[in-house]
Coordinates of C-alpha atoms and ligand atoms in Angstrom, one line a residue:
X1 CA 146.1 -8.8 -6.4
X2 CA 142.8 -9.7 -5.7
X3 CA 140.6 -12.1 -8.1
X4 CA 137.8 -11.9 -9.2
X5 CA 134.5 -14.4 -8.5
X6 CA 131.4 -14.8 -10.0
X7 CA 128.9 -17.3 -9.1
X8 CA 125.8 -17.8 -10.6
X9 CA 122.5 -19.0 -8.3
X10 CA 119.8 -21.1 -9.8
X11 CA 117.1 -22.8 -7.7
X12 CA 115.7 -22.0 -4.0
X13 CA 116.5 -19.9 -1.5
X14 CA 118.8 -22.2 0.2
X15 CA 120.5 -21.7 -2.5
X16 CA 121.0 -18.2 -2.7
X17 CA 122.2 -18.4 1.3
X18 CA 124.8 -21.4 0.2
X19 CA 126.0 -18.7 -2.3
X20 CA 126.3 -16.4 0.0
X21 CA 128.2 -18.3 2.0
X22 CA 130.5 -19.7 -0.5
X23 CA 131.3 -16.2 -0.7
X24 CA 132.1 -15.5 2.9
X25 CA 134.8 -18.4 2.8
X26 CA 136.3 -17.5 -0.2
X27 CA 136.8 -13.7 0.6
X28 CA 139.7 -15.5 2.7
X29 CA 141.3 -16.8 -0.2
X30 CA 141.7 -13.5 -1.9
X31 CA 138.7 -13.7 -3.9
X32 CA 136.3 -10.4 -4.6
X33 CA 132.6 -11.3 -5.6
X34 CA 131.3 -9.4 -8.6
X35 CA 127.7 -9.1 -10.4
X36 CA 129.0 -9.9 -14.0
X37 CA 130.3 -12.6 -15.4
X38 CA 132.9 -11.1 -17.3
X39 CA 136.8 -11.2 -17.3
X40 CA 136.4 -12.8 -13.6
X41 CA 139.0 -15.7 -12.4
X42 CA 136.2 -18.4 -10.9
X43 CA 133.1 -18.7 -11.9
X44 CA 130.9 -21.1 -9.7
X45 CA 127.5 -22.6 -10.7
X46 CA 125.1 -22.9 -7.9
X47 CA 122.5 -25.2 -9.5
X48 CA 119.3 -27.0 -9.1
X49 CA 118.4 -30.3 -10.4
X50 CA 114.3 -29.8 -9.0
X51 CA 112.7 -29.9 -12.9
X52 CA 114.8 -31.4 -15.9
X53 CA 115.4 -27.5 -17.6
X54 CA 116.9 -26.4 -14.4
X55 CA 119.8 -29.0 -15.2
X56 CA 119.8 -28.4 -18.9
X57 CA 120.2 -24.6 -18.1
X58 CA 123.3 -25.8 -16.2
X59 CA 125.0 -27.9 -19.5
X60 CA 124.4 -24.8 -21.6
X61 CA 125.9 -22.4 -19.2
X62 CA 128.5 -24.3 -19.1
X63 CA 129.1 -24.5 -22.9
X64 CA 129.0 -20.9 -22.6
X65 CA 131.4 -20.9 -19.9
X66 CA 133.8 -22.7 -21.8
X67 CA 134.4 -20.8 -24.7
X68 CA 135.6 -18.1 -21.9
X69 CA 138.1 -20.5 -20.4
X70 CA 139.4 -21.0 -23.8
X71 CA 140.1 -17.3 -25.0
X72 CA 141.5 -16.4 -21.2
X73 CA 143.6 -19.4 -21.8
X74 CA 144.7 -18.4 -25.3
X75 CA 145.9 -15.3 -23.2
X76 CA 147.4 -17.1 -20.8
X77 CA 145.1 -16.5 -17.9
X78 CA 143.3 -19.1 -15.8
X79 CA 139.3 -19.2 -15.5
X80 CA 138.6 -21.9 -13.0
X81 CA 135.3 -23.6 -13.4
X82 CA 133.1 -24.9 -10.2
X83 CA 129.4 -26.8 -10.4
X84 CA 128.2 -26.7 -6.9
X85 CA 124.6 -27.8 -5.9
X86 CA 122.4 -30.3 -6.4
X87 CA 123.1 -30.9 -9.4
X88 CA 126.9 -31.2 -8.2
X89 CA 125.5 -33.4 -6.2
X90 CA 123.2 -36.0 -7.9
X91 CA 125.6 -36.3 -11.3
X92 CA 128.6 -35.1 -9.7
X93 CA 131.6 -37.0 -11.2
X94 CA 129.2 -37.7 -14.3
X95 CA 129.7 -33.3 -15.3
X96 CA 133.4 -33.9 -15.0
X97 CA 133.4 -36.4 -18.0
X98 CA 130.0 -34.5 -19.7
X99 CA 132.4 -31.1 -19.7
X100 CA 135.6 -32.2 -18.8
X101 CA 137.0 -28.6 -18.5
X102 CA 135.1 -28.0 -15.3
X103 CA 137.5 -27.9 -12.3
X104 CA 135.7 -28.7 -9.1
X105 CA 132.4 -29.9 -8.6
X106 CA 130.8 -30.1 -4.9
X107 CA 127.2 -30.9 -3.5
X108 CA 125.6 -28.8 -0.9
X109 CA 127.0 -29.9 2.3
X110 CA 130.4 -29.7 1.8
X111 CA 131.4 -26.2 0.4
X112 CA 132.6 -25.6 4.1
X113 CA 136.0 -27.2 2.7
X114 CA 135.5 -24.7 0.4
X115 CA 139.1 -23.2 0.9
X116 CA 141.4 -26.5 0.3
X117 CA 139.0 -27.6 -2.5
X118 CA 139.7 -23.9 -4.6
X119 CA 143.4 -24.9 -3.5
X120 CA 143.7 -27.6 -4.3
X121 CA 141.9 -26.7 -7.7
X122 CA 144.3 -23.8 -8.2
X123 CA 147.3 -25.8 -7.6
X124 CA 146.0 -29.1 -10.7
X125 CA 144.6 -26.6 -13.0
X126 CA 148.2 -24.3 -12.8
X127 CA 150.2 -27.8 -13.4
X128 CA 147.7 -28.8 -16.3
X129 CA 148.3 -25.2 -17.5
X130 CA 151.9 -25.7 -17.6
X131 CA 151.7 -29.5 -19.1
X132 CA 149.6 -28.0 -22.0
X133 CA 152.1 -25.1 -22.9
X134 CA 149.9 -22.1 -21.4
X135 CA 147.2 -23.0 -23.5
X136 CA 145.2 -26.1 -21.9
X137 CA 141.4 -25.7 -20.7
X138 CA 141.2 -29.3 -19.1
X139 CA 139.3 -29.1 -15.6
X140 CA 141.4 -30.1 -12.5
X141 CA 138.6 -32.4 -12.0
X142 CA 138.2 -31.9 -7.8
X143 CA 135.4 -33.6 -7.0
X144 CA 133.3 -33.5 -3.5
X145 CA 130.1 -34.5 -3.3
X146 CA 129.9 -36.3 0.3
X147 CA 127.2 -36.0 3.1
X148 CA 130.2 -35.9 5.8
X149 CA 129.4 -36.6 9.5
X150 CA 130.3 -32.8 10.2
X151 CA 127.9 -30.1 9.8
X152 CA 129.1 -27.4 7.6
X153 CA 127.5 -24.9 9.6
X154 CA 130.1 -25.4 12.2
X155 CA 132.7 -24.4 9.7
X156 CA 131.8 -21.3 8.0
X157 CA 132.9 -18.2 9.2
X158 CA 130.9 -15.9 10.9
X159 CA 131.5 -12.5 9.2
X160 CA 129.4 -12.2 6.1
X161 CA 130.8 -9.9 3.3
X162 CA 127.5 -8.5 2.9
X163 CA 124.5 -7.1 5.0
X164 CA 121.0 -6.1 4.0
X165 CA 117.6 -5.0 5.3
X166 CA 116.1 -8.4 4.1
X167 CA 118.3 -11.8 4.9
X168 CA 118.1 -15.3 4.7
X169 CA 118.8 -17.5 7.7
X170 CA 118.8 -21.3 6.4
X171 CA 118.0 -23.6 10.2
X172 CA 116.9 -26.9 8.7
X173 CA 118.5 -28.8 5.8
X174 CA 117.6 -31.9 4.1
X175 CA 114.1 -34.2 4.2
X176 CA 113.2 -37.5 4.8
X177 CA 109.7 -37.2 3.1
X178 CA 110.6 -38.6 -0.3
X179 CA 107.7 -37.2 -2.1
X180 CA 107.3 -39.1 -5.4
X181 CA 108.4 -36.8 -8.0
X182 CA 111.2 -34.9 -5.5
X183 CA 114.6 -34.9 -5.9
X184 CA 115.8 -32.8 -2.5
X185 CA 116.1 -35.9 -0.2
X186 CA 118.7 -37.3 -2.5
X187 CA 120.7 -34.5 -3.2
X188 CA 120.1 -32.4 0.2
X189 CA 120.6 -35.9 2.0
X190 CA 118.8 -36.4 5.6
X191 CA 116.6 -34.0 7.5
X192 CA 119.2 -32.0 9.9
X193 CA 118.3 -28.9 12.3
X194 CA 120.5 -26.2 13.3
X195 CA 121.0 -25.9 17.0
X196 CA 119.1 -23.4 18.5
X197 CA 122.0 -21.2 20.2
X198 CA 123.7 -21.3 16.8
X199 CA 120.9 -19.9 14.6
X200 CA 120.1 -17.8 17.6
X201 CA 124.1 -16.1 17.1
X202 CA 123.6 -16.0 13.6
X203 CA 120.2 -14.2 13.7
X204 CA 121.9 -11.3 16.0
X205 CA 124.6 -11.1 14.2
X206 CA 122.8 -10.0 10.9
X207 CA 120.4 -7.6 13.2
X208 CA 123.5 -5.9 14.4
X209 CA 124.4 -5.7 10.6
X210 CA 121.7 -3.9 10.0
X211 CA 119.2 -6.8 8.7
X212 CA 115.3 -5.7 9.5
X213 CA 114.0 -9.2 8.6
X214 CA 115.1 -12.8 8.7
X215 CA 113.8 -15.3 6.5
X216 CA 113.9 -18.9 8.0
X217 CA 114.8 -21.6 6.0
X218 CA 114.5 -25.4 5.7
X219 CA 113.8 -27.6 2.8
X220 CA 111.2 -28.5 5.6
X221 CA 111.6 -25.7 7.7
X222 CA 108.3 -26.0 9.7
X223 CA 109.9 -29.8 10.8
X224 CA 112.9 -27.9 12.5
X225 CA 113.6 -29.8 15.8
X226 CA 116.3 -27.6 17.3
X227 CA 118.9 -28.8 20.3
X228 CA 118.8 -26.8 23.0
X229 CA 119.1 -26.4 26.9
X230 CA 116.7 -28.5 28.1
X231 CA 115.5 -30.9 24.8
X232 CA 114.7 -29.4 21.5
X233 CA 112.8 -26.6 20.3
X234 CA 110.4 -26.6 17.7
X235 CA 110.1 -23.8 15.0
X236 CA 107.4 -21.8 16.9
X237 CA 109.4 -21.2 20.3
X238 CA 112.3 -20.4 17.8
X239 CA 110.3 -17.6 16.4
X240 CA 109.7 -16.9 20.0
X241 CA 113.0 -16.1 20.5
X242 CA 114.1 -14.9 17.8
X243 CA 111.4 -11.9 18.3
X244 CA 113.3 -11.1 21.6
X245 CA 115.9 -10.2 19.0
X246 CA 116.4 -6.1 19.0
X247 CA 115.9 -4.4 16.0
X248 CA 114.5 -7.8 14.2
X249 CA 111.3 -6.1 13.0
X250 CA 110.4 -8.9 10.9
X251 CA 110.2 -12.8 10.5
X252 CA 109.2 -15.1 7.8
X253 CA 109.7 -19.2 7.1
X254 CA 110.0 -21.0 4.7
X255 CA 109.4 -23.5 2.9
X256 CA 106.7 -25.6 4.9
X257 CA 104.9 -28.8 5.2
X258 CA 101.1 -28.9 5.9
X259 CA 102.0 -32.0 8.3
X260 CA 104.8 -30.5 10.2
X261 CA 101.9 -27.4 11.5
X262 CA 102.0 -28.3 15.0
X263 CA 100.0 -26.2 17.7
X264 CA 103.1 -24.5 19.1
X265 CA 103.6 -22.8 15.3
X266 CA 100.0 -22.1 15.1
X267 CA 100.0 -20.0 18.2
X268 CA 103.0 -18.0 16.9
X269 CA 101.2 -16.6 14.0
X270 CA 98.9 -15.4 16.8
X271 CA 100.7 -14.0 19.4
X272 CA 103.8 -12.6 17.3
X273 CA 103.5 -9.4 15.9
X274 CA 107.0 -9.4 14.0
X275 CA 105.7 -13.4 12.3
X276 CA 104.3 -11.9 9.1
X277 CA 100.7 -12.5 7.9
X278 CA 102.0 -14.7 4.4
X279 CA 103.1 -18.2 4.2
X280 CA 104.2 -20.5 1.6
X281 CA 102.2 -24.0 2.0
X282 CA 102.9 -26.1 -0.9
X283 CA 99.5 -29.0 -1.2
X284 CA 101.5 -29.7 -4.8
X285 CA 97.4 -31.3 -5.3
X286 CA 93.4 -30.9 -4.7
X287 CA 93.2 -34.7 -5.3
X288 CA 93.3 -37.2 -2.4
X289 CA 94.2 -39.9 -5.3
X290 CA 96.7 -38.0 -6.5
X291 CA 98.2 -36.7 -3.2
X292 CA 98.6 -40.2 -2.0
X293 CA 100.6 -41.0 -5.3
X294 CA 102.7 -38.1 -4.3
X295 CA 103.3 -39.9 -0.8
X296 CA 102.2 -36.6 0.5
X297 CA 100.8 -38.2 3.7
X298 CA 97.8 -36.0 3.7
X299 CA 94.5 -35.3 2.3
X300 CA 92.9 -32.3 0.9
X301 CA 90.5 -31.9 3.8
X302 CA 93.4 -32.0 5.8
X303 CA 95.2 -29.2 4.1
X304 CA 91.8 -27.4 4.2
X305 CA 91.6 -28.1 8.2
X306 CA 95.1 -26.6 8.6
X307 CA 94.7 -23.6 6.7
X308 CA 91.9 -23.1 8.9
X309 CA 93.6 -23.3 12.3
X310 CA 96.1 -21.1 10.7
X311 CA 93.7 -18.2 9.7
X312 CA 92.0 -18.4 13.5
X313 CA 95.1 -18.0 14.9
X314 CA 96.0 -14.9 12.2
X315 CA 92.8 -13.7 10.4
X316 CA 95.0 -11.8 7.7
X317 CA 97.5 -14.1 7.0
X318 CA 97.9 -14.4 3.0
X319 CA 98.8 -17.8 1.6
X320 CA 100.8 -19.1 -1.2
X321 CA 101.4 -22.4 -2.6
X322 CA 103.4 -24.8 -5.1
X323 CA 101.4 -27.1 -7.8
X324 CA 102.5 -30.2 -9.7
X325 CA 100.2 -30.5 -13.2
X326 CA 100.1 -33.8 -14.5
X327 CA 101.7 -36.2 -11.9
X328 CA 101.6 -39.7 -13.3
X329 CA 98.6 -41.2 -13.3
X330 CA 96.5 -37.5 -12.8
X331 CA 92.7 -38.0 -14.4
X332 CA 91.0 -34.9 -15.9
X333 CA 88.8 -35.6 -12.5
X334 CA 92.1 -35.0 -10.4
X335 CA 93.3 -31.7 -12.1
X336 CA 89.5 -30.7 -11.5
X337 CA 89.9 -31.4 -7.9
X338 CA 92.8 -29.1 -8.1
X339 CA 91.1 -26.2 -9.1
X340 CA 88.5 -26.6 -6.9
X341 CA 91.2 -26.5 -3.8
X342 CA 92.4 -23.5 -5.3
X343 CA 89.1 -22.5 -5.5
X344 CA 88.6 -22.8 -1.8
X345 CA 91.2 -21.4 -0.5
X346 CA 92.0 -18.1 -2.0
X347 CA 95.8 -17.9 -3.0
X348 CA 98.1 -14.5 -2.6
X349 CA 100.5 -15.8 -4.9
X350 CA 101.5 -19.3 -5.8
X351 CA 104.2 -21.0 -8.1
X352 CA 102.9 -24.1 -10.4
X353 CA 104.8 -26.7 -12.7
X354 CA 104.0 -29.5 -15.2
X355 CA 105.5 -32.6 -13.8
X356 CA 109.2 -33.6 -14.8
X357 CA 110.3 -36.8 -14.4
X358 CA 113.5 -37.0 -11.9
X359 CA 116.3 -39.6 -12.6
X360 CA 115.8 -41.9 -9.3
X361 CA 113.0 -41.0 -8.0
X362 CA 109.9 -43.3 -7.6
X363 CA 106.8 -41.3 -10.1
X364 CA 109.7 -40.9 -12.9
X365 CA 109.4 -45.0 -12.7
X366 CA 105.8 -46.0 -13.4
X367 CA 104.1 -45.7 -17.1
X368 CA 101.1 -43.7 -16.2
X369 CA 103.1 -40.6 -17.5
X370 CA 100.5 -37.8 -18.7
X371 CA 100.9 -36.9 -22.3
X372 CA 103.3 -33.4 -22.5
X373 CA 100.2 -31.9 -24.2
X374 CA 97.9 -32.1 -21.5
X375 CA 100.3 -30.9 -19.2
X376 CA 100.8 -27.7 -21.1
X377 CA 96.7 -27.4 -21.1
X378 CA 96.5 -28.3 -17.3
X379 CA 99.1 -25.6 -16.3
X380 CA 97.7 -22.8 -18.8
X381 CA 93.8 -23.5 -17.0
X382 CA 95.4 -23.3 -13.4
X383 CA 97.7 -20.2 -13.9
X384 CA 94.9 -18.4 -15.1
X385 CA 92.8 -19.6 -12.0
X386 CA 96.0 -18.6 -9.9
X387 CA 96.7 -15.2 -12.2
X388 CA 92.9 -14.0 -11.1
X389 CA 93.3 -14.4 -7.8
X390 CA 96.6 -13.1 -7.4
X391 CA 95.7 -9.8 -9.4
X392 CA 92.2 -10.1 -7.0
X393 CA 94.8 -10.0 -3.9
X394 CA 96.9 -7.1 -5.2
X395 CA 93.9 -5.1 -6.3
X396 CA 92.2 -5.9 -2.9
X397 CA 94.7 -4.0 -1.6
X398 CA 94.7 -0.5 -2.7
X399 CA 93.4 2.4 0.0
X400 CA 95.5 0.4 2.5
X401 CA 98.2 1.7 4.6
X402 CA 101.2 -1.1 4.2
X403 CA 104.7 -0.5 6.5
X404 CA 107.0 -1.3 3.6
X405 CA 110.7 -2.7 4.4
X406 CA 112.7 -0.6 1.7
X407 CA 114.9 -3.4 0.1
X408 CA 116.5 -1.4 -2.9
X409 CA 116.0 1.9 -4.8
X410 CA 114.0 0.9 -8.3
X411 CA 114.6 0.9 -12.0
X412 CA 113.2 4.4 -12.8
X413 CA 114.7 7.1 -10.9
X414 CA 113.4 8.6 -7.7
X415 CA 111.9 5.4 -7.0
X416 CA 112.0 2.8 -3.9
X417 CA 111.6 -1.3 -3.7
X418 CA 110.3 -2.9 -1.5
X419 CA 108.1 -5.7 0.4
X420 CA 104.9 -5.3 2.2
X421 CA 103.3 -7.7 4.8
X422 CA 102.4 -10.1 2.4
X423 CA 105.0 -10.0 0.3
X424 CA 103.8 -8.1 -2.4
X425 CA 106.4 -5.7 -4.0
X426 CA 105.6 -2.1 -3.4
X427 CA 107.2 0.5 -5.6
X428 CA 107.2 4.5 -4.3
X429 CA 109.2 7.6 -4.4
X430 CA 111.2 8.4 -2.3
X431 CA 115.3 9.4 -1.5
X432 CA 117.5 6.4 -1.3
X433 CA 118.4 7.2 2.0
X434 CA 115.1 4.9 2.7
X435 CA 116.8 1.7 2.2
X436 CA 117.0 -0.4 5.1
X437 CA 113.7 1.2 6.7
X438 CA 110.3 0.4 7.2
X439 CA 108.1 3.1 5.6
X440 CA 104.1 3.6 5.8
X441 CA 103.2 3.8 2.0
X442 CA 99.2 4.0 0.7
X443 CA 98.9 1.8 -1.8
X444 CA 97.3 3.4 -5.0
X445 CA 97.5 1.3 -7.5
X446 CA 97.2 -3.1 -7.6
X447 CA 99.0 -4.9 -10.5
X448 CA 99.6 -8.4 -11.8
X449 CA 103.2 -8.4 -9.6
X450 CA 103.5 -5.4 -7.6
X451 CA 101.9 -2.6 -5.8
X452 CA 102.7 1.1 -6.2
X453 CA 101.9 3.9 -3.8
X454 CA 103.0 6.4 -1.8
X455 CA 104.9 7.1 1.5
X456 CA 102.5 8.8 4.1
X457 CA 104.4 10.7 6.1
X458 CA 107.4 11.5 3.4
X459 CA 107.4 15.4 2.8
X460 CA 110.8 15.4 0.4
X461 CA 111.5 17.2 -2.0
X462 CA 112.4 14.2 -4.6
X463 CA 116.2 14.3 -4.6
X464 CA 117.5 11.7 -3.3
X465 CA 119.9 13.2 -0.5
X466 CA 122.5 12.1 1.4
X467 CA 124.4 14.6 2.6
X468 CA 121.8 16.5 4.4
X469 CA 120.2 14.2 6.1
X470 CA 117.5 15.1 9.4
X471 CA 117.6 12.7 12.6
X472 CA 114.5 14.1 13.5
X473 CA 112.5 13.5 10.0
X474 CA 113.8 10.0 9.9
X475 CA 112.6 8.9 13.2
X476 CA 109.7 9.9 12.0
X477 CA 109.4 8.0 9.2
X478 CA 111.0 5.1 10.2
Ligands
SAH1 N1 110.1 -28.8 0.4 C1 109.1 -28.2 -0.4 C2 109.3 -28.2 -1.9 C3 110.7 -28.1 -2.4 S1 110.8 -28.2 -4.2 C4 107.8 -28.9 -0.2 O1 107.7 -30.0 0.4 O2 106.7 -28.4 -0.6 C5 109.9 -26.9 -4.7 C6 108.7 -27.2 -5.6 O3 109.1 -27.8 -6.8 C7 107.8 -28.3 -5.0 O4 106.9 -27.8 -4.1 C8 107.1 -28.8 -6.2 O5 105.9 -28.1 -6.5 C9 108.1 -28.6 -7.4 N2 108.7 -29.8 -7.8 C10 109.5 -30.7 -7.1 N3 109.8 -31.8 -7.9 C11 109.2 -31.6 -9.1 C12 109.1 -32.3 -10.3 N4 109.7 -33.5 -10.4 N5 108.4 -31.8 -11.4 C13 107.8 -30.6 -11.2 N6 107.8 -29.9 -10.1 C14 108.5 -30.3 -9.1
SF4_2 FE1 110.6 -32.8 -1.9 FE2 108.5 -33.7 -0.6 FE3 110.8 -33.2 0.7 FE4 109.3 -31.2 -0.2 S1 108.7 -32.6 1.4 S2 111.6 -31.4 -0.3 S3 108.6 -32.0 -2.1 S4 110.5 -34.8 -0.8
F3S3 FE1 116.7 -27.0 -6.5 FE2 118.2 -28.2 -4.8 FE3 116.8 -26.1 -4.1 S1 117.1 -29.2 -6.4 S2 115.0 -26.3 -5.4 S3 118.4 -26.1 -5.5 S4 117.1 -27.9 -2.8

């Protein structure tokens, strides 16, 4: 009989590809991913130790967790417990004594020994079952949490349980950069690249799955430094390539650094029609003073000077951005230099945090801390900077003709998901049958989040319908 497996992503979207392929390798093992939690045999934690409440989310889970091992167990049925991640990874055999009835804990580059950890797992937990009478919830305790001279790409199997329209690709793992207040370089380890025939394989196997667009990842994916034939390939002759790909109608990276924008990625966003016009270019800062604190290795200006090469090359391209309030040692003067980037540039979308201080890392050390209070005003000032413009974006785009990749069929019936160009969510009628294609929809209306609108050339009669479906129609709307 098959078991059941639930795993639980917090975190990036390096995560939510590691999940993915914890999956792959465990489908081996007999185990059947589901979407709920309950009555399930394993339950993994994919977690994220970035800001302090993403690790307290993880304790509390966990409690929860818990109380589910114990009533299985009072029936006499197993529930095994796995933290993988980074915070695996940075407390690792610390969550073993913190919640001792957790069974296997493993960072982020070794769940390729995925299958003899869960067997070994199995095997303690079932003798510890038997030791306690049938009734025990002690962990087996497994722990993993080495940066191994292999590369776990290497090991994962290539089938993936799963396709859809819109995939992740991770290419690039790790950083070196050791931004002040950053955590990844200790729990992600060192900057490694994929080699280029490998992501190449993967990136036509998902096509051939069906996948419409690949999204490129790396902690620093923009440093990618690929082997190949011939020396290594940077990120732009990657995309390059990758658009050879038949059937790949569309490609996004993330997440970027502004230093790592080299001439070769410039020109792709110029000469690549499928290299959609939005990226994600975290400054974190307007203020030099601040952004040398950070160790960011840049200046303003010279965020401002790439931005500008960028939108040469690719007059539409939207941007986004992370934003650290309240780094240690941030002056009222600083934040205001923040907003006046912002200011400047004109974001699509961006993500912004009050500074958390990270066990280890060099900002959480000094004691020019910012008062929590000033934080909470600093954040609430820039997300309503960041709000306006976003809702200014989405509103600027109404009247527009947007090819929509159809991602999923909506909350309300009759309805489609999915993402324009710039990544805005667009919601429209239409049959189901649309998921998976690329459909020309007008946008009517532009909202804090999402777009809604309709398909252009869609002439259905609003039941979804999949038995009678025409070639001929489709074509044209696809
Ligand atoms: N590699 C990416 C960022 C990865 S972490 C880059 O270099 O931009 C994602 C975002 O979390 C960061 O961009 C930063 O804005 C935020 N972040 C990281 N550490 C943080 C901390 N200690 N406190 C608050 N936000 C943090
Ligand atoms: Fe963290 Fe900086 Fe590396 Fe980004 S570049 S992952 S913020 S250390
Ligand atoms: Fe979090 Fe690790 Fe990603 S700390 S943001 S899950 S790299």
């Amino acid at each position: 009989m098959s078991k059941k497996l639930f795993i639980k992503t917090y975190g990036c979207q390096m995560n939510v590809y590691d999940s993915e392929r914890m999956t792959d390798s465990l489908v081996s093992l007999g185990y059947d991913p589901v979407t709920t939690p309950d009555d399930v045999d394993m339950v993994i934690l994919n977690t994220c130790h970035i800001r302090e409440k993403a690790t307290e989310k993880v304790f509390s889970e966990l409690g929860r967790i818990r109380r589910e091992k114990e009533a299985r167990a009072a029936e006499g049925k197993p529930l095994l417990i796995a933290v993988a991640g980074c915070v695996a990874q940075a407390e690792g055999e610390e969550i073993v004594r913190r919640a001792p009835f957790v069974d296997l804990v493993f960072g982020p580059q070794t769940y390729h020994r995925l299958p003899e950890l869960v067997r070994e797992a199995e095997q303690k937990a079932v003798e510890r079952q038997a030791a306690s009478g049938g009734r025990g919830t002690r962990g087996a305790g497994v722990v993993d949490t080495d940066f191994p001279v292999e590369s776990k790409f290497d090991f994962l199997p290539e089938e993936r349980h799963a396709s859809s329209a819109a995939a992740f690709l991770s290419i690039q793992e790790g950083c070196d950069k050791f931004c002040s207040f950053c955590v990844v370089p200790y729990t992600r380890g060192a900057e490694f690249s994929r080699p280029v025939a490998q992501v190449l394989a993967e990136a036509r196997r998902l096509v051939a799955s069906g996948t419409a667009e690949l999204t490129l990842l790396g902690q620093n994916v923009n440093a990618y430094h690929g082997e190949a034939a011939g020396g290594e390939w940077g990120l732009g002759r990657l995309i390059r390539e990758l658009a050879e790909i038949d059937g790949l109608e569309r490609i996004r990276y993330t997440t970027s650094h502004p230093n790592d924008v080299d001439e070769e990625l410039v020109a792709a966003h110029r000469d690549v029609p499928q290299l959609m016009p939005y990226l994600h270019l975290p400054v974190q800062s307007g203020s030099d003073r601040v952004l040398q604190a950070m160790n960011r290795k840049h200046d303003a200006a010279a965020y401002l000077r790439v931005i500008d090469r960028l939108r040469e090359a690719r007059p539409d391209l939207a941007l986004s951005s992370d934003f650290i309030v309240g780094h240690p040692g941030e002056s009222d003067e600083d934040f205001a230099a923040t907003l006046k980037l912002v200011t400047q540039v004109g974001y699509a979308q961006a993500y912004s945090f009050k500074y958390s201080p990270r066990p280890g890392t060099p900002a959480a050390g000094t004691d020019l801390q910012v008062d929590e209070a000033v934080k909470s005003d600093r954040l609430e000032t820039l997300q309503q900077l960041l709000n306006a413009q976003q809702l200014a974006f989405n509103a600027a785009s109404v009247g527009a003709v947007q090819p929509v990749l159809v991602e999923r069929t909506g909350q309300k019936d009759g309805q489609l998901v999915g993402r324009g160009p710039y990544m805005q969510a667009v919601h429209f009628p239409g049959p189901d049958r649309l998921v998976g294609k690329i459909v020309d929809v007008r946008i009517e209306s532009g909202h804090a989040n999402s777009l809604a609108g309709m398909a252009v050339t869609g002439e259905w009669d609003g039941v979804p319908d999949r038995t009678s479906r025409n070639p001929e129609h489709e074509r044209a709307i696809a």
